[in-house]
mmCIF file of C-alpha atoms in Angstrom:
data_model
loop_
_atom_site.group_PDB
_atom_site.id
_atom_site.type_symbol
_atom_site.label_atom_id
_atom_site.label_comp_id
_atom_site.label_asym_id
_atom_site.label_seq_id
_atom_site.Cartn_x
_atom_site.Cartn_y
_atom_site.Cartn_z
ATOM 1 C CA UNK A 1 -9.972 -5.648 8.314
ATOM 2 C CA UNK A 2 -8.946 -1.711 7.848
ATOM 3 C CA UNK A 3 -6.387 -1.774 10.957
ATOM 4 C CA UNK A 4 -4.701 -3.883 13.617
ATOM 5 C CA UNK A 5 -7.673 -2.904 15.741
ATOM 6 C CA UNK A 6 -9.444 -5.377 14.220
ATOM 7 C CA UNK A 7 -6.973 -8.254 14.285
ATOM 8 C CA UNK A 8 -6.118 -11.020 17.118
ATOM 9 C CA UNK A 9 -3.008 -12.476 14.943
ATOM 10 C CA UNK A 10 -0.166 -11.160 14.072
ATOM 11 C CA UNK A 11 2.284 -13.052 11.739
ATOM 12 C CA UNK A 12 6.098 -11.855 11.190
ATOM 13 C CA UNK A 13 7.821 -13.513 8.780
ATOM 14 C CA UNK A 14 11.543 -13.814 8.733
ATOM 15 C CA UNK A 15 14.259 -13.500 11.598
ATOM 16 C CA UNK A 16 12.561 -11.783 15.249
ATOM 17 C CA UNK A 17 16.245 -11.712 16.318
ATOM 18 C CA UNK A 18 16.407 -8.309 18.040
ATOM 19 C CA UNK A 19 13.129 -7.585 18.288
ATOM 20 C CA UNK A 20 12.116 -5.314 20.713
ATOM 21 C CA UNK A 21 15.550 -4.675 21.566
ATOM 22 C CA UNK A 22 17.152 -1.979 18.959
ATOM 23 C CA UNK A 23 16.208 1.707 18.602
ATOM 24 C CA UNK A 24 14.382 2.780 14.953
ATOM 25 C CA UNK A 25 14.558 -0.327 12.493
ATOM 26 C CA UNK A 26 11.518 -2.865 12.143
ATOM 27 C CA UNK A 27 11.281 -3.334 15.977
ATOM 28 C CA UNK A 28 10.107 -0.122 17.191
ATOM 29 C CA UNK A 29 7.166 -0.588 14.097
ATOM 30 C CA UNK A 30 6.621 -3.967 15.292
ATOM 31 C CA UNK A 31 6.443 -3.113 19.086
ATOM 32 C CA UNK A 32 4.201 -0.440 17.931
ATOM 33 C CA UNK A 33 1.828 -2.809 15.450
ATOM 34 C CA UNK A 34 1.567 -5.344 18.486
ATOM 35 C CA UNK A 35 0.552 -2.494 20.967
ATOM 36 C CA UNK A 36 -2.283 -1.364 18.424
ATOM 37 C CA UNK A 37 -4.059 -4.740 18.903
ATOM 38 C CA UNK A 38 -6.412 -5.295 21.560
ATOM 39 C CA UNK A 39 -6.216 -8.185 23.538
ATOM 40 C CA UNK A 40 -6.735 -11.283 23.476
ATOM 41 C CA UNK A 41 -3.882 -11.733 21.063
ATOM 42 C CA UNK A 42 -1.155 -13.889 19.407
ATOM 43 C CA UNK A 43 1.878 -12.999 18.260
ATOM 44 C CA UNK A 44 3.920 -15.332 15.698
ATOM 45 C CA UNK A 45 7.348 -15.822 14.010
ATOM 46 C CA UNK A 46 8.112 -17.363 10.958
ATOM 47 C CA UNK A 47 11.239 -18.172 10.032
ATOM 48 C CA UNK A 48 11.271 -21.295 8.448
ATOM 49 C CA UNK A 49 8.974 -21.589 5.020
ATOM 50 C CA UNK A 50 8.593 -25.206 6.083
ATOM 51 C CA UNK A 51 6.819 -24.962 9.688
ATOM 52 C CA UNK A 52 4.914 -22.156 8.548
ATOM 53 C CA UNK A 53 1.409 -24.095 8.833
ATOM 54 C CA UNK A 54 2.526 -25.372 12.076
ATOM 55 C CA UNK A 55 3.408 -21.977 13.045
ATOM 56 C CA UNK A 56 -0.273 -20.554 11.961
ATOM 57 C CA UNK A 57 -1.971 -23.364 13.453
ATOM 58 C CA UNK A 58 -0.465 -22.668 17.012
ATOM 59 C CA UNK A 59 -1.221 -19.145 17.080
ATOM 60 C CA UNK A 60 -5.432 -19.907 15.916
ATOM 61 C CA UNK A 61 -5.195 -23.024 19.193
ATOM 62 C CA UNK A 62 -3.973 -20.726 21.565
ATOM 63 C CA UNK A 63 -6.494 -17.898 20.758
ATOM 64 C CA UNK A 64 -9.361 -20.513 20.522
ATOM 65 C CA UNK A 65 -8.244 -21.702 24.249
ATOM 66 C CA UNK A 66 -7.537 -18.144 25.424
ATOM 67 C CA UNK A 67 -4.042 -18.777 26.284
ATOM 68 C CA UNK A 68 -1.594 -16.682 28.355
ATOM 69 C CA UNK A 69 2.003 -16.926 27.900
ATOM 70 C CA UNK A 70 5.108 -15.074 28.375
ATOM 71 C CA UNK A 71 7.303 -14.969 25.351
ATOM 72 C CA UNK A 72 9.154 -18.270 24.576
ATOM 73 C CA UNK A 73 11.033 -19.501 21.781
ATOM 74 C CA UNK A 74 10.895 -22.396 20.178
ATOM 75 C CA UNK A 75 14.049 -24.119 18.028
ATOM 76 C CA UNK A 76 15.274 -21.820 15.377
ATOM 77 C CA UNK A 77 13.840 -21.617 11.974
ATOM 78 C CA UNK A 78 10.742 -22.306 13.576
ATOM 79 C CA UNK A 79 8.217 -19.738 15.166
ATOM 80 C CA UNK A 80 7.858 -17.774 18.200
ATOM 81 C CA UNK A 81 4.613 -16.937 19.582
ATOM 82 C CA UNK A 82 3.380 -14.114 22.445
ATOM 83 C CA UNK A 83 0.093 -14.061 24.066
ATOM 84 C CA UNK A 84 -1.851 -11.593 25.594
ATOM 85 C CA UNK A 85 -5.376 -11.297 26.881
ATOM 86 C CA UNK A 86 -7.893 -8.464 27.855
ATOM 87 C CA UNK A 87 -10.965 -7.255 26.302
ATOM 88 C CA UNK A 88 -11.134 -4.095 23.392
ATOM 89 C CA UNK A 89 -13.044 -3.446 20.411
ATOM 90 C CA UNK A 90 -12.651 -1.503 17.958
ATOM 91 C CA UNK A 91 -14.518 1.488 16.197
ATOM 92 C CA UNK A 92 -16.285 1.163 12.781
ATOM 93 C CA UNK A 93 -17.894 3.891 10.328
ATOM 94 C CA UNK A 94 -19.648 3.875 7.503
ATOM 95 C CA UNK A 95 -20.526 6.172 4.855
ATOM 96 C CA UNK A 96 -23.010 5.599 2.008
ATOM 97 C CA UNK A 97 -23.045 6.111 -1.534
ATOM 98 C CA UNK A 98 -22.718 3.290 -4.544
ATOM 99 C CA UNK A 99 -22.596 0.458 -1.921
ATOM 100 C CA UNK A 100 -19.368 2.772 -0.687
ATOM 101 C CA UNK A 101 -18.663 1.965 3.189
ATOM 102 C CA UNK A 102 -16.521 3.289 5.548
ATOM 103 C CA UNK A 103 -13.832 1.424 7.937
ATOM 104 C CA UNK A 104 -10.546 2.110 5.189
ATOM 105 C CA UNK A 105 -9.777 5.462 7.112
ATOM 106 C CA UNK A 106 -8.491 3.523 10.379
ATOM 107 C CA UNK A 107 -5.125 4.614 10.739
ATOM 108 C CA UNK A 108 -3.912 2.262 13.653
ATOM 109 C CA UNK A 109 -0.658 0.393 12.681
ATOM 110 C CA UNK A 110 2.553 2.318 14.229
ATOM 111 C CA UNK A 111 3.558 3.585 17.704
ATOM 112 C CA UNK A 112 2.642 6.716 18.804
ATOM 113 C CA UNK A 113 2.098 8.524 22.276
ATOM 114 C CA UNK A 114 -0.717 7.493 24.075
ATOM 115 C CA UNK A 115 -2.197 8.120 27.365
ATOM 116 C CA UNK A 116 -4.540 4.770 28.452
ATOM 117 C CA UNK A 117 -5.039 4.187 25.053
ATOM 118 C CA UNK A 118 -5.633 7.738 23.223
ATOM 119 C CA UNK A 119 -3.489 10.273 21.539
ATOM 120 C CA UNK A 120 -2.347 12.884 23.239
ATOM 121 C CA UNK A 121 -3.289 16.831 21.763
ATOM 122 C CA UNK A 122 -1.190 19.711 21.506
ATOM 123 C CA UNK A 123 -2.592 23.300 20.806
ATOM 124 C CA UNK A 124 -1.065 25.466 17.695
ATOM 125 C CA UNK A 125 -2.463 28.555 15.746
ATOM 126 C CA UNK A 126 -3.971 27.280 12.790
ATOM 127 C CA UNK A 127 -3.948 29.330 9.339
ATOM 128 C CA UNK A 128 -6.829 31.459 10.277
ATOM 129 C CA UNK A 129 -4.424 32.319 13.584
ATOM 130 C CA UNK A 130 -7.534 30.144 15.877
ATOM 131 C CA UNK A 131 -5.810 28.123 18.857
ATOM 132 C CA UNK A 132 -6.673 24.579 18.117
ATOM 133 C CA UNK A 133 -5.830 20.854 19.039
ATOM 134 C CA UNK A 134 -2.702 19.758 16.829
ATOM 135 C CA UNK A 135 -2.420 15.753 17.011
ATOM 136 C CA UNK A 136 0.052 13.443 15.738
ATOM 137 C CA UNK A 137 -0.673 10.584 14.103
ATOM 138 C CA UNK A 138 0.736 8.112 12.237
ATOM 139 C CA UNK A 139 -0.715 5.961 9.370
ATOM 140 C CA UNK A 140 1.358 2.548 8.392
ATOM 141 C CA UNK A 141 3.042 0.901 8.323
ATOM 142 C CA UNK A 142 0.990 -1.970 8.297
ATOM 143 C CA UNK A 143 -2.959 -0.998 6.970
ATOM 144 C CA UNK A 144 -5.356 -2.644 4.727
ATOM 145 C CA UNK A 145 -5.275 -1.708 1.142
ATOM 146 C CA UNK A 146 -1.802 0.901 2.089
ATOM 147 C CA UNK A 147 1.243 0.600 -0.032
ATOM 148 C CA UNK A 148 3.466 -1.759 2.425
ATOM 149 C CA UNK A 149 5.995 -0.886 4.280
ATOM 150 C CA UNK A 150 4.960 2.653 4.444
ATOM 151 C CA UNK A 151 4.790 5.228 7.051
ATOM 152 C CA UNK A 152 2.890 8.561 7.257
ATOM 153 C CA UNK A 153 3.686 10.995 10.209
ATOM 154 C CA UNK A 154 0.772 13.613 10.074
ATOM 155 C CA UNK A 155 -0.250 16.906 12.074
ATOM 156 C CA UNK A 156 -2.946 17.350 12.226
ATOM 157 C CA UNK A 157 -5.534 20.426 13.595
ATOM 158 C CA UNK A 158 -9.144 19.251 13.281
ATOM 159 C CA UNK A 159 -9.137 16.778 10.549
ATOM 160 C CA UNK A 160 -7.098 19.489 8.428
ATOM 161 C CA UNK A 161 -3.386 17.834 7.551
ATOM 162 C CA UNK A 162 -0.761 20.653 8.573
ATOM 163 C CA UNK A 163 2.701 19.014 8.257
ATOM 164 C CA UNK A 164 3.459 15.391 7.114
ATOM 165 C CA UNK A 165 6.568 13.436 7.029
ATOM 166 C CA UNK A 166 7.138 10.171 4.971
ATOM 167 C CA UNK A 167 9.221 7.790 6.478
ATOM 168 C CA UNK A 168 9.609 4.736 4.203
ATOM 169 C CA UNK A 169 10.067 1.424 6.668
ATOM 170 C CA UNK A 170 14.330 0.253 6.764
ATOM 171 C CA UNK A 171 14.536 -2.530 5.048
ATOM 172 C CA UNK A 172 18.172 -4.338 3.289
ATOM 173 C CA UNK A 173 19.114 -3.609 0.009
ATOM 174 C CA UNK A 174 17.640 -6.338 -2.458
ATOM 175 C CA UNK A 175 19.376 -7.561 -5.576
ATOM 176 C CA UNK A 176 16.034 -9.189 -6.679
ATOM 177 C CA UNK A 177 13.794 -6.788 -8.701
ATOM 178 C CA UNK A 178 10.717 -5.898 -7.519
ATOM 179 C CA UNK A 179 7.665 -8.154 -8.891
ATOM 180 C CA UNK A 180 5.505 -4.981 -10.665
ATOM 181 C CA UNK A 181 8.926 -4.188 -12.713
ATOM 182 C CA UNK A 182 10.221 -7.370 -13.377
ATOM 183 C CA UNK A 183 9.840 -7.787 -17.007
ATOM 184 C CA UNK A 184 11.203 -4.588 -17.828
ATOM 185 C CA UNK A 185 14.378 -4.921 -15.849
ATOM 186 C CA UNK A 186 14.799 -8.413 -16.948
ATOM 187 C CA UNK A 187 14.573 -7.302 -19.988
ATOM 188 C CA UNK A 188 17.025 -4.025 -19.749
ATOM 189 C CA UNK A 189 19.417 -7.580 -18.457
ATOM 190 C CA UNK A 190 19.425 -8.321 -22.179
ATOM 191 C CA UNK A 191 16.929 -10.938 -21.403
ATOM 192 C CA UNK A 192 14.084 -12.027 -24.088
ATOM 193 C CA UNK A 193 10.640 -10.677 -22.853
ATOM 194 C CA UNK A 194 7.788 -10.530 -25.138
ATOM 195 C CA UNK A 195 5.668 -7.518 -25.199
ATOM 196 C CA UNK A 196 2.854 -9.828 -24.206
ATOM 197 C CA UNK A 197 4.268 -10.461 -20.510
ATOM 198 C CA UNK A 198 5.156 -6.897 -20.108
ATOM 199 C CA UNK A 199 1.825 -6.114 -20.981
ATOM 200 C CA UNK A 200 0.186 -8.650 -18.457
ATOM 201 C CA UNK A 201 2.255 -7.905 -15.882
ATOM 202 C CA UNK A 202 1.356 -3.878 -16.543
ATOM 203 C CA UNK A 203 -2.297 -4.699 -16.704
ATOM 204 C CA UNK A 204 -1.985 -6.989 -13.588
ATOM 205 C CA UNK A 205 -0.408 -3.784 -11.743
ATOM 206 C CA UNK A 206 -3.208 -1.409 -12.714
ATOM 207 C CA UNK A 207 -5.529 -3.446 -11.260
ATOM 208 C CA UNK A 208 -3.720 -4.098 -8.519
ATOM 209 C CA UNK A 209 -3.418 -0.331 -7.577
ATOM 210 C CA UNK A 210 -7.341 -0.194 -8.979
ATOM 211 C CA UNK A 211 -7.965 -2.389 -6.260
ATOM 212 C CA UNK A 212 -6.717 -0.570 -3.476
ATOM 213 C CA UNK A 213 -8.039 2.851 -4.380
ATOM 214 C CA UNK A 214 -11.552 1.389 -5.051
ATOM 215 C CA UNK A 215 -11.026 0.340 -1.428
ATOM 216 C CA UNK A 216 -10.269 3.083 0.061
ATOM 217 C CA UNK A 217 -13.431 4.861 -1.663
ATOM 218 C CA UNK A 218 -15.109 2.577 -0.158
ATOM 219 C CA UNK A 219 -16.604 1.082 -3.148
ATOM 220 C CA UNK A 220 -15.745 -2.864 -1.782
ATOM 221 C CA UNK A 221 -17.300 -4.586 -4.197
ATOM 222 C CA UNK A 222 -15.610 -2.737 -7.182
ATOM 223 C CA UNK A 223 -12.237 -3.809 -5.352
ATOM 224 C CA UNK A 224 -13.084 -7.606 -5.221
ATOM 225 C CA UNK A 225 -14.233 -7.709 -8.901
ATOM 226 C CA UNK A 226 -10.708 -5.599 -9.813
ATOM 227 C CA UNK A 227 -8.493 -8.138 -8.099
ATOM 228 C CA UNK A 228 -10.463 -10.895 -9.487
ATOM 229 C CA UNK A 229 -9.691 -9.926 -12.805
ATOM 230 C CA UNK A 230 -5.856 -9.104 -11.421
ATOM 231 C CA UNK A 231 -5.647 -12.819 -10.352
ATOM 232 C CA UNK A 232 -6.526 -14.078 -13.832
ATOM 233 C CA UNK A 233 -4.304 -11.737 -15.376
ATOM 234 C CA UNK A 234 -1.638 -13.207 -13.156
ATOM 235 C CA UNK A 235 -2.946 -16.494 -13.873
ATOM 236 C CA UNK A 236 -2.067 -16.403 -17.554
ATOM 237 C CA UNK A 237 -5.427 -15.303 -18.767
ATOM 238 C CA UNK A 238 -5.654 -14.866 -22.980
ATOM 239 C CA UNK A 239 -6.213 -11.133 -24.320
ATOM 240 C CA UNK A 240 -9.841 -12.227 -24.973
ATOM 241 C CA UNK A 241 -10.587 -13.465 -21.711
ATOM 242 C CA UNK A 242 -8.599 -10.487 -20.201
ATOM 243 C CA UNK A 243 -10.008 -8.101 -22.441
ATOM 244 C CA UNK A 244 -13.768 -9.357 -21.709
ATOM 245 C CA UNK A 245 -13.062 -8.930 -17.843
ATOM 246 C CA UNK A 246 -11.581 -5.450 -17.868
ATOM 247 C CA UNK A 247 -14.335 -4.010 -20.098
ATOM 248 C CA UNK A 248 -17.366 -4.211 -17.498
ATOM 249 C CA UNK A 249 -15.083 -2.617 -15.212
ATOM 250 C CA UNK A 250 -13.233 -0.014 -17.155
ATOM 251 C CA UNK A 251 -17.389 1.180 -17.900
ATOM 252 C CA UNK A 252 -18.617 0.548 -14.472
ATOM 253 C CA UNK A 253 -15.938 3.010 -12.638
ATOM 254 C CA UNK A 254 -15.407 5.168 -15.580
ATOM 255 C CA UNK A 255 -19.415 5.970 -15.206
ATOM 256 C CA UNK A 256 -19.776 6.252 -11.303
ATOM 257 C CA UNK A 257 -20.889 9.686 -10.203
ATOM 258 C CA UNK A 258 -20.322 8.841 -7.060
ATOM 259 C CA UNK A 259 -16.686 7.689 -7.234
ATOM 260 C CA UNK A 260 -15.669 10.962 -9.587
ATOM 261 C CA UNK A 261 -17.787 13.300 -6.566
ATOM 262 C CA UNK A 262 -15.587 11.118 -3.991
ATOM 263 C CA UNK A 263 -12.317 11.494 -5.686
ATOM 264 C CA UNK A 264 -12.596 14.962 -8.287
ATOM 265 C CA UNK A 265 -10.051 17.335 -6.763
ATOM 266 C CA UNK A 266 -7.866 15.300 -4.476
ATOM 267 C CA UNK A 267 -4.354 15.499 -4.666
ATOM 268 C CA UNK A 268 -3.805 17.867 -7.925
ATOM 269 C CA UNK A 269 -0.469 17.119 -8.795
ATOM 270 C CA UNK A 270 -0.173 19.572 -12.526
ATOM 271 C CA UNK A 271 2.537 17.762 -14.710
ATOM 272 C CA UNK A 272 5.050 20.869 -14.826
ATOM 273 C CA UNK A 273 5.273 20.151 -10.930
ATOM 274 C CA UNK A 274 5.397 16.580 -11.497
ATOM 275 C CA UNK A 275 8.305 16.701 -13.907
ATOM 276 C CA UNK A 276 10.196 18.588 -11.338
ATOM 277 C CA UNK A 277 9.868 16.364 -8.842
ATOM 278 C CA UNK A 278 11.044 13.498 -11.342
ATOM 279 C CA UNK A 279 7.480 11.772 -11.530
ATOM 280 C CA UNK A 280 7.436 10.041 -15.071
ATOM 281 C CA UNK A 281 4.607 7.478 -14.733
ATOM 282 C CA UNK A 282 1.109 7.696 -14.879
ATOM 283 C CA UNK A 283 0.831 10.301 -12.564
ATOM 284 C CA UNK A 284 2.892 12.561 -14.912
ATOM 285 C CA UNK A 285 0.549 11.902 -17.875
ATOM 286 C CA UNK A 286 -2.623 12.249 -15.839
ATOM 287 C CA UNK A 287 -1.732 15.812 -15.153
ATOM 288 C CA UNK A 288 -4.299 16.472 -12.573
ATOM 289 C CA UNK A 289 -6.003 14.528 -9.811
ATOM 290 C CA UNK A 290 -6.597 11.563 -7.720
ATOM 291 C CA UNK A 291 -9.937 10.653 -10.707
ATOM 292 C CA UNK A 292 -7.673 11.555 -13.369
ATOM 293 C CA UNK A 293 -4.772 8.837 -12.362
ATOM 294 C CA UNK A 294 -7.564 6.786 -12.091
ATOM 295 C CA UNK A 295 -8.870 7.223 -15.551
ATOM 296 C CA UNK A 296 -5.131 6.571 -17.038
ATOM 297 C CA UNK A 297 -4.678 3.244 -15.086
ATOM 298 C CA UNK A 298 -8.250 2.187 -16.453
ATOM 299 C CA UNK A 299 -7.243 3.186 -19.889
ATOM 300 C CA UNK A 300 -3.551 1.442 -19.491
ATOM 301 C CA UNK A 301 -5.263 -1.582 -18.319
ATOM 302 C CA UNK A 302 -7.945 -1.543 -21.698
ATOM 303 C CA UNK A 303 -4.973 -1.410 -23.645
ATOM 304 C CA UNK A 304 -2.235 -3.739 -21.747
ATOM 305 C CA UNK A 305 -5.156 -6.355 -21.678
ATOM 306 C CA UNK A 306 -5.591 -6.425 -25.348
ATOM 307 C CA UNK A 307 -1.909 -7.207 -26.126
ATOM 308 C CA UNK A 308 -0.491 -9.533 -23.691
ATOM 309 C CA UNK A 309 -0.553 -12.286 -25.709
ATOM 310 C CA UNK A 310 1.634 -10.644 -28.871
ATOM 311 C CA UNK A 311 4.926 -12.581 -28.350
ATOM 312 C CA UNK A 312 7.508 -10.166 -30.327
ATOM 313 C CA UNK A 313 10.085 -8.589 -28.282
ATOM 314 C CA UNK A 314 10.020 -6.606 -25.406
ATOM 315 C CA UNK A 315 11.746 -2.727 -26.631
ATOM 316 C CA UNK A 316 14.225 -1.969 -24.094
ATOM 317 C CA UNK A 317 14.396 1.642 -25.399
ATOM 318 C CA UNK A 318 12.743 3.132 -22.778
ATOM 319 C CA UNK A 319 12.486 0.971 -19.480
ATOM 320 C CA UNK A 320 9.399 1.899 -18.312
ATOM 321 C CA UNK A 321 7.363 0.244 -15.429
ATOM 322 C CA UNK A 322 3.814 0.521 -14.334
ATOM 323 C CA UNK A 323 4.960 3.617 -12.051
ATOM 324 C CA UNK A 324 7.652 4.983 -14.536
ATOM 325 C CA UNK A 325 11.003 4.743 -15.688
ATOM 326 C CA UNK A 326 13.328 2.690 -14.022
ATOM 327 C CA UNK A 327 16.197 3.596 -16.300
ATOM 328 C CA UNK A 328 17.027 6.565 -14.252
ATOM 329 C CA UNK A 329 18.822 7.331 -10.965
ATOM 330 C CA UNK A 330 15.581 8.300 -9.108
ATOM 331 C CA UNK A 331 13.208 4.960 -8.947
ATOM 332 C CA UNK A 332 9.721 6.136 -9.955
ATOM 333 C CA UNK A 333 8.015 5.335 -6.484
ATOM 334 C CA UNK A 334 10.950 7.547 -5.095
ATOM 335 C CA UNK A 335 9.258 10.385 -6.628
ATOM 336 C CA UNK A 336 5.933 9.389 -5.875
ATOM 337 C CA UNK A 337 6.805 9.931 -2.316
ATOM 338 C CA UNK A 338 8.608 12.917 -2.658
ATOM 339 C CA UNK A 339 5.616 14.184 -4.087
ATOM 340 C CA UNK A 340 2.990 13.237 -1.211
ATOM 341 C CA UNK A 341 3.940 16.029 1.523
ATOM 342 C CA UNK A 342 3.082 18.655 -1.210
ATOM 343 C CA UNK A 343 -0.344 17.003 -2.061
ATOM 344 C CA UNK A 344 -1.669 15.919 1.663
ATOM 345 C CA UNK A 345 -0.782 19.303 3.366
ATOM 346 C CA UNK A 346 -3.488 21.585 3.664
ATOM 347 C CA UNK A 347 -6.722 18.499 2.722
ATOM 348 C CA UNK A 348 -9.131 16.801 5.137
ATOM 349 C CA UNK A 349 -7.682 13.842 6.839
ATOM 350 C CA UNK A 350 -10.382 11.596 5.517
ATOM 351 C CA UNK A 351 -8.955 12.375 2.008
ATOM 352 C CA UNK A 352 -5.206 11.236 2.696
ATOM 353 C CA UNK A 353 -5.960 7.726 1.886
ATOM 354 C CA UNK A 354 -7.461 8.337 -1.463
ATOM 355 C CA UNK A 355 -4.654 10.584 -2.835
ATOM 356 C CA UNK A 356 -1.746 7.881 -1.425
ATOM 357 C CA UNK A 357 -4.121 5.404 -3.341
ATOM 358 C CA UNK A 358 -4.299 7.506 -6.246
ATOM 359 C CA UNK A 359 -0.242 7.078 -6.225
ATOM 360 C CA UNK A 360 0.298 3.711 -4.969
ATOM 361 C CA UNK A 361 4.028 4.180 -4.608
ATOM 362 C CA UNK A 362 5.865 0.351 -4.302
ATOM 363 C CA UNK A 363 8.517 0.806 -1.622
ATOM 364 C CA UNK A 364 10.198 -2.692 -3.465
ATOM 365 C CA UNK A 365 11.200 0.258 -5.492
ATOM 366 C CA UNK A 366 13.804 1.950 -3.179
ATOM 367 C CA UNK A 367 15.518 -1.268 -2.014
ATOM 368 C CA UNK A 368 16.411 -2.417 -5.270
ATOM 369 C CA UNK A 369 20.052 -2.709 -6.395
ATOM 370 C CA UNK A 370 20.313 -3.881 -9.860
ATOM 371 C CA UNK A 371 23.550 -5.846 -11.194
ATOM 372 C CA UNK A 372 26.618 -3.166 -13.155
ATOM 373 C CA UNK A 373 26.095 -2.438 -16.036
ATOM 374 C CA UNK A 374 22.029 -2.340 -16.024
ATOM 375 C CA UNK A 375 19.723 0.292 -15.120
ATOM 376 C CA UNK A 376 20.915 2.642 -12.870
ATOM 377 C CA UNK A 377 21.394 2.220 -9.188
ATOM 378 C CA UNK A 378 19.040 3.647 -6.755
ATOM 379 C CA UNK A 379 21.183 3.349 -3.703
#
């Protein structure tokens, strides 16, 4: 599904305690998420690993009997379910193009002011000095194929973005690292890591962020085939096997006219700027555009596929993750956000998904405290 528009369930996982009742935090973002489905509707808490089929179950019984319920908790640890029910659809688009379809612009998924059911308009000059609509809107938190956790507060004046604002969702500080990075902070720990799993795990994140921007092109059959391969990768895969998947694909998207007319020109981000804004990933070495970060991840995962089974030593020289270095005191998705307001402003609102895609910042990223005497802090 591309938005809550589409969904009847909503599942929280971990502690609802205060939910609803606190300004800014994860409630006003869930009050908002819940608001942005249509009714009939189940909402449902998980809190305890252990009850979380029981918990899922519920929710599907009450939607199959059309259930309506005020709130009511159940024992702690447990789950908590809400019910509401009306009628609503949702819209749908499509565009063609390489079996490309539409439906990954929705941008439903926060709260936002609404007047039975629409967004409200304001009227601005635009550049041209023209008096037109401006509208708010927010993308994320919570969107299919959308770096989690995320939120996007745009202005927009036709479907030209004017102003955005990126607002990371609060979350705790985490002393475990975040699963993309793991092998090279482990590693930077003084723990043994062969090249081989830092290499899988690199070529698993590729794909991963393949995935979603193939999505978001609309090119949905690319995307399952890319996480496919990402699952074996995971999976423990050899470098043959690995290296026999990624091949088709690396060919397929490298040659799609299509995909380079889609994505050619979106989100220039020019190295010199990117070094000034402390990018040091792929997006610094693809010195250009949304296509040309695309073309390094395809030619990191070639190369990360064909050596993940080499089991010498991990260098902990340079601690470098699949977004960048995370030896120093700016995390690289840090940067990658910082750099987002710069590349949105002034393109077509259908475009903003592709050039966040073409980034794929991990917010994991900016909650993660490492242990004294590691890599440096980003706190």
């Amino acid at each position: 599904m591309s938005g809550p528009a589409e969904a009847d369930l909503l599942v929280i996982a971990g502690d609802h305690e205060g939910e609803g009742r606190g300004e800014g935090g994860e409630s006003d973002w869930v009050a908002g998420l819940w608001q942005g489905i249509p009714a009939p509707k189940v909402r449902v808490w998980v809190t305890d690993p252990e009850r979380a089929a029981d918990a899922l179950d519920s929710g599907l019984a009450d939607l199959v009997r059309g259930e309506h319920e005020d709130d009511h908790a159940h024992e702690a640890h447990h789950e908590h379910h809400e019910h509401q029910q009306d009628g609503g659809t949702a819209p749908h688009s499509d565009h063609g193009g390489h079996d490309m379809h539409g439906g990954h612009h929705g941008h439903a998924g926060h709260a936002m002011g609404l007047v039975e059911g629409l967004p409200m308009a304001d009227r601005a000059d635009d550049r041209d000095g023209l008096r037109l609509d401006v509208l708010h809107v927010p993308l994320g938190p919570v969107l299919a194929d959308w770096p989690a956790g995320l939120i996007l507060h745009l202005t927009l004046q036709g479907d030209i973005v004017q102003e955005v604002t990126v607002e990371p969702v609060a979350t705790p500080p985490s002393p475990s690292p975040p699963f993309w990075d793991e092998p090279w902070l482990r590693a930077a720990s003084g723990e043994h890591i062969s090249r081989g799993d830092a290499a899988r795990r690199l070529c698993a994140a590729h794909l991963d962020s393949l995935g979603r921007f193939f999505a978001v092109a609309g090119w949905d059959d690319m995307a399952a085939r890319t996480r496919h391969v990402r699952d074996r990768a995971l999976a423990g895969a050899t470098a043959a096997e690995l290296t026999s998947l990624v091949r088709p694909l690396i060919r397929r998207a490298e040659r799609s006219r299509t995909l380079r007319w889609l994505t050619t020109g979106l989100g220039t981000l020019p190295a010199e700027q990117a070094r000034q804004r402390g990018v040091t990933g792929p997006a610094l070495v693809a010195d250009g555009d949304a296509y040309s970060r695309m073309l390094v991840w395809l030619e990191a995962v070639g190369r990360s596929a064909a050596t993940c089974d080499v089991t010498e030593a991990l260098d902990t020289a340079e601690v470098v993750g699949p977004r960048g270095r995370l030896d120093t005191p700016v995390p690289p998705s840090r940067a990658l956000l910082d750099s987002l307001p710069r590349l949105l402003e002034g393109t077509e609102f259908a475009c903003a998904r592709i050039i966040v895609a073409s980034l794929d910042p991990d917010l994991d990223e900016l909650t993660h405290v490492p242990a004294p005497g590691t890599v440096h802090s980003h706190g």
